[in-house]
XYZ file of C-alpha atoms in Angstrom:
302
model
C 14.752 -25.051 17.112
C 12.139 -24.937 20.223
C 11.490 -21.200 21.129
C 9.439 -19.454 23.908
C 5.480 -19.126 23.009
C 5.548 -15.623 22.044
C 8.195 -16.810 19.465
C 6.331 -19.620 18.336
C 3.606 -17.022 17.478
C 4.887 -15.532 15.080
C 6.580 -16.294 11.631
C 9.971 -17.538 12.031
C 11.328 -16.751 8.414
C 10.912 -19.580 6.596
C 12.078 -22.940 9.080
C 10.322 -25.480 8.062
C 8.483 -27.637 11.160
C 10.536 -25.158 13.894
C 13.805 -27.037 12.866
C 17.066 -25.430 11.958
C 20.310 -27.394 10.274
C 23.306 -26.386 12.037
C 26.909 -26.808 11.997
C 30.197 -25.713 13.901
C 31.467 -22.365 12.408
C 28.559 -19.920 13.858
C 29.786 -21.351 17.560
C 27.937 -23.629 18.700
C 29.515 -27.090 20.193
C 28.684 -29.982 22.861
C 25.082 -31.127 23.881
C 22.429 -29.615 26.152
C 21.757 -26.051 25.820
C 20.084 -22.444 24.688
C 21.005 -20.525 21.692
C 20.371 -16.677 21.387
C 19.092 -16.213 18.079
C 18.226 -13.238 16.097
C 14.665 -13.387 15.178
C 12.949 -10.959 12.969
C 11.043 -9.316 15.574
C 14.594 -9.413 17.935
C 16.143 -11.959 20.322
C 15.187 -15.182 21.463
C 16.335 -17.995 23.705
C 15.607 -20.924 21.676
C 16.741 -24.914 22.647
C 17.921 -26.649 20.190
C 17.287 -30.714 19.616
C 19.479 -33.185 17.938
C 17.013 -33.426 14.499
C 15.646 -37.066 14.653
C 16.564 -37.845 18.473
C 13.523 -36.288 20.509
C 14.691 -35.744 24.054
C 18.346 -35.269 23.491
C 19.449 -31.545 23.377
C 22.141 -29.719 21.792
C 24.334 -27.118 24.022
C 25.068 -23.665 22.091
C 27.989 -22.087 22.679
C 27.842 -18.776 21.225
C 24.922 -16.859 18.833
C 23.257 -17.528 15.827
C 21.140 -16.291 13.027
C 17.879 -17.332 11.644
C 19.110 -18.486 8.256
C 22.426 -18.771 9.273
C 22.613 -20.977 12.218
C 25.671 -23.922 12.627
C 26.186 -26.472 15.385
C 28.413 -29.097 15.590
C 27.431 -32.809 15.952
C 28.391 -34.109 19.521
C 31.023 -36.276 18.064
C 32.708 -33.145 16.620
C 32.529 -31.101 19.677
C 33.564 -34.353 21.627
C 36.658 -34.582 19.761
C 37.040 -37.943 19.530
C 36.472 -39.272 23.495
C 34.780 -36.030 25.188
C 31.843 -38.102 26.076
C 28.919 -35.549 26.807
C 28.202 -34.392 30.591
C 25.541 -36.699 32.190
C 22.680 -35.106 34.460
C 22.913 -36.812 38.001
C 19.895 -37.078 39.745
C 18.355 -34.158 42.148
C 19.297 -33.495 45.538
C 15.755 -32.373 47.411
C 14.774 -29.396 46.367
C 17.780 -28.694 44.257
C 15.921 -30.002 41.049
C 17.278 -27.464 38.649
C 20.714 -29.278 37.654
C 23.053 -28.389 34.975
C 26.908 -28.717 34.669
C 29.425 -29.614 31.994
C 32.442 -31.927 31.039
C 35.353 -30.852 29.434
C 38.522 -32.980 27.954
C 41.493 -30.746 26.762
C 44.616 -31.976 25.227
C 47.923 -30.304 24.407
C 50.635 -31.252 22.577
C 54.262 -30.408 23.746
C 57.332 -29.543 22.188
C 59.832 -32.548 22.402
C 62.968 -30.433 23.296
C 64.063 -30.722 26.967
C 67.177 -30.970 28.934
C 67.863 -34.722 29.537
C 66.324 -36.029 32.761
C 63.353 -32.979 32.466
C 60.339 -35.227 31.248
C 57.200 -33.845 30.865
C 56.533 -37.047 33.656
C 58.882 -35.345 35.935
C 57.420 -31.838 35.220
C 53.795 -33.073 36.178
C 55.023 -34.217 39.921
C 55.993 -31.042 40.817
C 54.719 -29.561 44.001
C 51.226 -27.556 42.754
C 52.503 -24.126 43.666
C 53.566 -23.364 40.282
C 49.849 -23.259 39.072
C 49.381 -19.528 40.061
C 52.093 -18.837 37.813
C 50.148 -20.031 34.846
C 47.471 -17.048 32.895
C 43.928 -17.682 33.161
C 41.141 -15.268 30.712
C 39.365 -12.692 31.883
C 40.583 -11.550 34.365
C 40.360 -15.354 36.301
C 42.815 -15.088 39.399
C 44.197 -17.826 40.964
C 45.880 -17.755 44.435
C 47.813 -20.228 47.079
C 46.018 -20.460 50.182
C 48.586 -23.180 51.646
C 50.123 -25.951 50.516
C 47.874 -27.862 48.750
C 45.359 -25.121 48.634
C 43.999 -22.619 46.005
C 41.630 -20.143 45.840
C 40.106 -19.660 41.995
C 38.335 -15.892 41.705
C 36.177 -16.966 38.280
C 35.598 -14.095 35.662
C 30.938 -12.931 36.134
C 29.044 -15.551 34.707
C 25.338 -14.527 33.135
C 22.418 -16.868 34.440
C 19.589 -15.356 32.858
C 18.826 -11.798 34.651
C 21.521 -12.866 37.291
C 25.281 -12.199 36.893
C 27.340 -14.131 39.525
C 31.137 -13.763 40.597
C 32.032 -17.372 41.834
C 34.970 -17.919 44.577
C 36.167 -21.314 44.831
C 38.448 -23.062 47.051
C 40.436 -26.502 46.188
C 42.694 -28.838 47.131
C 45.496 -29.945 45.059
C 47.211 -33.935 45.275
C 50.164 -34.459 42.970
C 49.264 -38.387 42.751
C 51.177 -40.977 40.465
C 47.831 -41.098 37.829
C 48.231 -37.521 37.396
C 47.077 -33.909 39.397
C 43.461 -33.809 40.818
C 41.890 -30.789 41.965
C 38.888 -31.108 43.804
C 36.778 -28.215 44.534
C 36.017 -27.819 48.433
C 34.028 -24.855 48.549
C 32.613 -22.133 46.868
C 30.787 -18.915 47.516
C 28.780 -16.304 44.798
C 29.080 -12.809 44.311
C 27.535 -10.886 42.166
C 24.028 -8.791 41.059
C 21.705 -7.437 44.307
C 19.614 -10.687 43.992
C 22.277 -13.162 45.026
C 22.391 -12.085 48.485
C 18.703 -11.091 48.557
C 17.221 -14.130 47.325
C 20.132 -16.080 49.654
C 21.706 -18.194 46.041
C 24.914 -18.999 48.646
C 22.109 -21.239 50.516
C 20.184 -23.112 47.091
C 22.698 -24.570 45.691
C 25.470 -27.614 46.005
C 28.257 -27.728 43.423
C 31.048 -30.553 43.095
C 33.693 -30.507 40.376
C 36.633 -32.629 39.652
C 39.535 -31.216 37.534
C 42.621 -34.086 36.846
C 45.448 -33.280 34.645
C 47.869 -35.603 33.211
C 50.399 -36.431 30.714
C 50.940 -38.774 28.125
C 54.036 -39.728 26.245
C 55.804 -42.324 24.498
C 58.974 -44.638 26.136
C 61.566 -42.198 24.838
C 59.964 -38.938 26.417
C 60.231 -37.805 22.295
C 56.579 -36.937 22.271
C 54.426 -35.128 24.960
C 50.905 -34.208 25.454
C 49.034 -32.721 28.697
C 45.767 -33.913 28.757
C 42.772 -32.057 31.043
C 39.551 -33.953 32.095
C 37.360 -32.049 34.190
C 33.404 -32.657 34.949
C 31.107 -29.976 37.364
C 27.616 -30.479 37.978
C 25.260 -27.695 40.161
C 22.499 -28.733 42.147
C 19.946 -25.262 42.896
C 16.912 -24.750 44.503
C 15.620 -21.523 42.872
C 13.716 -19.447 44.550
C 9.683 -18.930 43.485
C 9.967 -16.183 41.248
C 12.515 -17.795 38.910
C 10.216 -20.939 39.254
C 7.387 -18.792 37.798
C 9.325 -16.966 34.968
C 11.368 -19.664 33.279
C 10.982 -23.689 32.678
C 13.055 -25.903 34.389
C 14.211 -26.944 31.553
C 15.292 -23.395 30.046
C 17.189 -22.704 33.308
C 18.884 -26.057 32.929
C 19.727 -25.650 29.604
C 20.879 -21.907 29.544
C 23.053 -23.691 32.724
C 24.847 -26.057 30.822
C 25.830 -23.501 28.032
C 27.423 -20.841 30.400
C 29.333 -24.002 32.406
C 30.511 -25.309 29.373
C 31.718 -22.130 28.005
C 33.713 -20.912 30.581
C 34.967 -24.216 31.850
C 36.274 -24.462 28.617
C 38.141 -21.313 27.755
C 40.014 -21.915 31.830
C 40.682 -25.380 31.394
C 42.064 -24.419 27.496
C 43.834 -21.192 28.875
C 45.280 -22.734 31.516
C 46.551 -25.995 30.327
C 47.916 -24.059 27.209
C 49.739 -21.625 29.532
C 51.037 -24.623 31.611
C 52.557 -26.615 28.889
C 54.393 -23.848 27.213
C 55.794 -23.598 31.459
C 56.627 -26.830 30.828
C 58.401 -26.362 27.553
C 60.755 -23.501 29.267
C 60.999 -25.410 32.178
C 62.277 -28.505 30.216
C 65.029 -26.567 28.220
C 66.366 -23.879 30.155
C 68.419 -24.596 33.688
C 68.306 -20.612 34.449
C 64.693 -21.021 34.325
C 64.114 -24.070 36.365
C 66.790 -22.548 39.091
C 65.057 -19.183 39.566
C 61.951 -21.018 40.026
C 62.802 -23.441 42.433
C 64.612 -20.201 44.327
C 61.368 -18.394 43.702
C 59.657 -21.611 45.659
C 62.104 -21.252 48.444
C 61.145 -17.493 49.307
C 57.559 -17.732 49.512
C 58.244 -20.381 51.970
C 60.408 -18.511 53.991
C 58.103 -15.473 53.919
C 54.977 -17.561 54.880
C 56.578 -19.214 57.728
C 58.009 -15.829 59.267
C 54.599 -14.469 59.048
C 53.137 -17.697 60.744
């Protein structure tokens, strides 16, 4: 465990050398990040190192305790494939760059209709996403075919909270759904529009889903791969309060975090879609009627 200087100063409880074991069930998961810990004299962003690999850092996911504190190894929190999210180079002065890559995977129930494979279900047209929960209060709306906008639930960067709206496109392809994000703007606390965030920063993220099953369409699984990376200039005074490095790592724990809990929510609420869809011919005709009217609405409003 690396913390600030003024943490460094003073007695940390008994580590030995500044280094904590750690494991998964206090929250903590992936590679590359900060953990909030409770120190005796109160809270502390700390980063946290692989023990015996200088350079390579762990990504915390949630808080621990001096004492107490748990991480996984990244071939736990990989899952078996997840490889870890790999830092692209800068862009200019967007130095600062964090991001994260998540792989989810759901298994399906194997009772459908014949003819309704989860194959079938997954070249649908993409309008059926905003039909599917998201947490926190995560909206997601049709802009036009093809088209969504994503409202994302605040997000804490350090002293800043930001709101992020995104826009994508959708293409139902034969290798599976890929969402592309096209553009995105921040909300949020007084200093994103006063420090002008919406101008230091470039963000590109890739979400494809997919299914897998075997000949028989007997067993199903969706499967989620998605990978963002954020490029940002930050302005002076956040240059002069934190380390590059803190700001990079506190980055890749919020991205992973949240990216994870959508892409989970999500792909979880779209399979058990799937699993109605699949067995009941009430439900797939009220959708498909459902489809129709929005249609019809959108092109009398046209």
């Amino acid at each position: 465990v690396e913390c600030g200087a003024e943490q460094r100063q003073g007695r940390l409880g008994g580590a030995r050398g500044g280094v904590w074991a750690a494991g998964e069930e206090d929250g903590f998961a992936g590679i590359g990040g900060v953990a909030p810990l409770r120190l005796p004299r109160g809270h502390s962003s700390c980063l946290l190192r692989e023990h015996g690999a200088p350079g390579r850092m762990w990504k915390a996911a949630g808080m621990g305790r001096v004492g107490g504190l748990a991480m996984s190894s990244s071939e736990k929190a990989a899952k078996g494939g997840d490889k870890a999210w790999q830092r692209p180079p800068p862009r200019g002065k967007r130095d600062v760059v964090f991001g994260a890559r998540i792989n989810t995977a759901v298994p399906v129930s194997s009772e459908q209709d014949e003819g309704y494979t989860l194959g079938k279900y997954m070249m649908l047209p993409p309008e059926q996403y905003v039909l599917i929960p998201l947490p926190n209060k995560a909206k997601l709306d049709r802009i036009n075919s093809g088209n969504f906008r994503l409202r994302v639930p605040e997000l804490q960067f350090l002293n800043v909270w930001v709101r992020p709206m995104c826009e994508a496109s959708v293409d139902v392809t034969d290798n599976g759904v890929i969402i592309d994000v096209t553009r995105c703007h921040l909300e949020g606390s007084p200093e994103v529009e006063r420090l002008g965030i919406n101008k230091r920063y470039e963000l590109q993220m890739r979400v494809v889903l997919s299914a897998r099953e075997d000949a028989r369409g007997l067993k199903g699984v969706m499967v989620g791969r998605s990978e963002l990376s954020v490029w940002v200039d930050p302005p002076s005074i956040f240059r002069a309060m934190f380390p590059r490095r803190l700001m990079e790592s506190t980055g890749n724990a919020v991205l992973r975090t949240s990216l994870n809990a959508l892409q989970s929510t999500f792909l979880k609420g779209l399979a058990q879609d799937f699993e109605k869809w699949a067995a009941d011919g009430e439900y797939r005709k009220t959708r498909e009627e459902a489809g129709g009217k929005k249609e019809a609405v959108k092109a009398s409003a046209a």
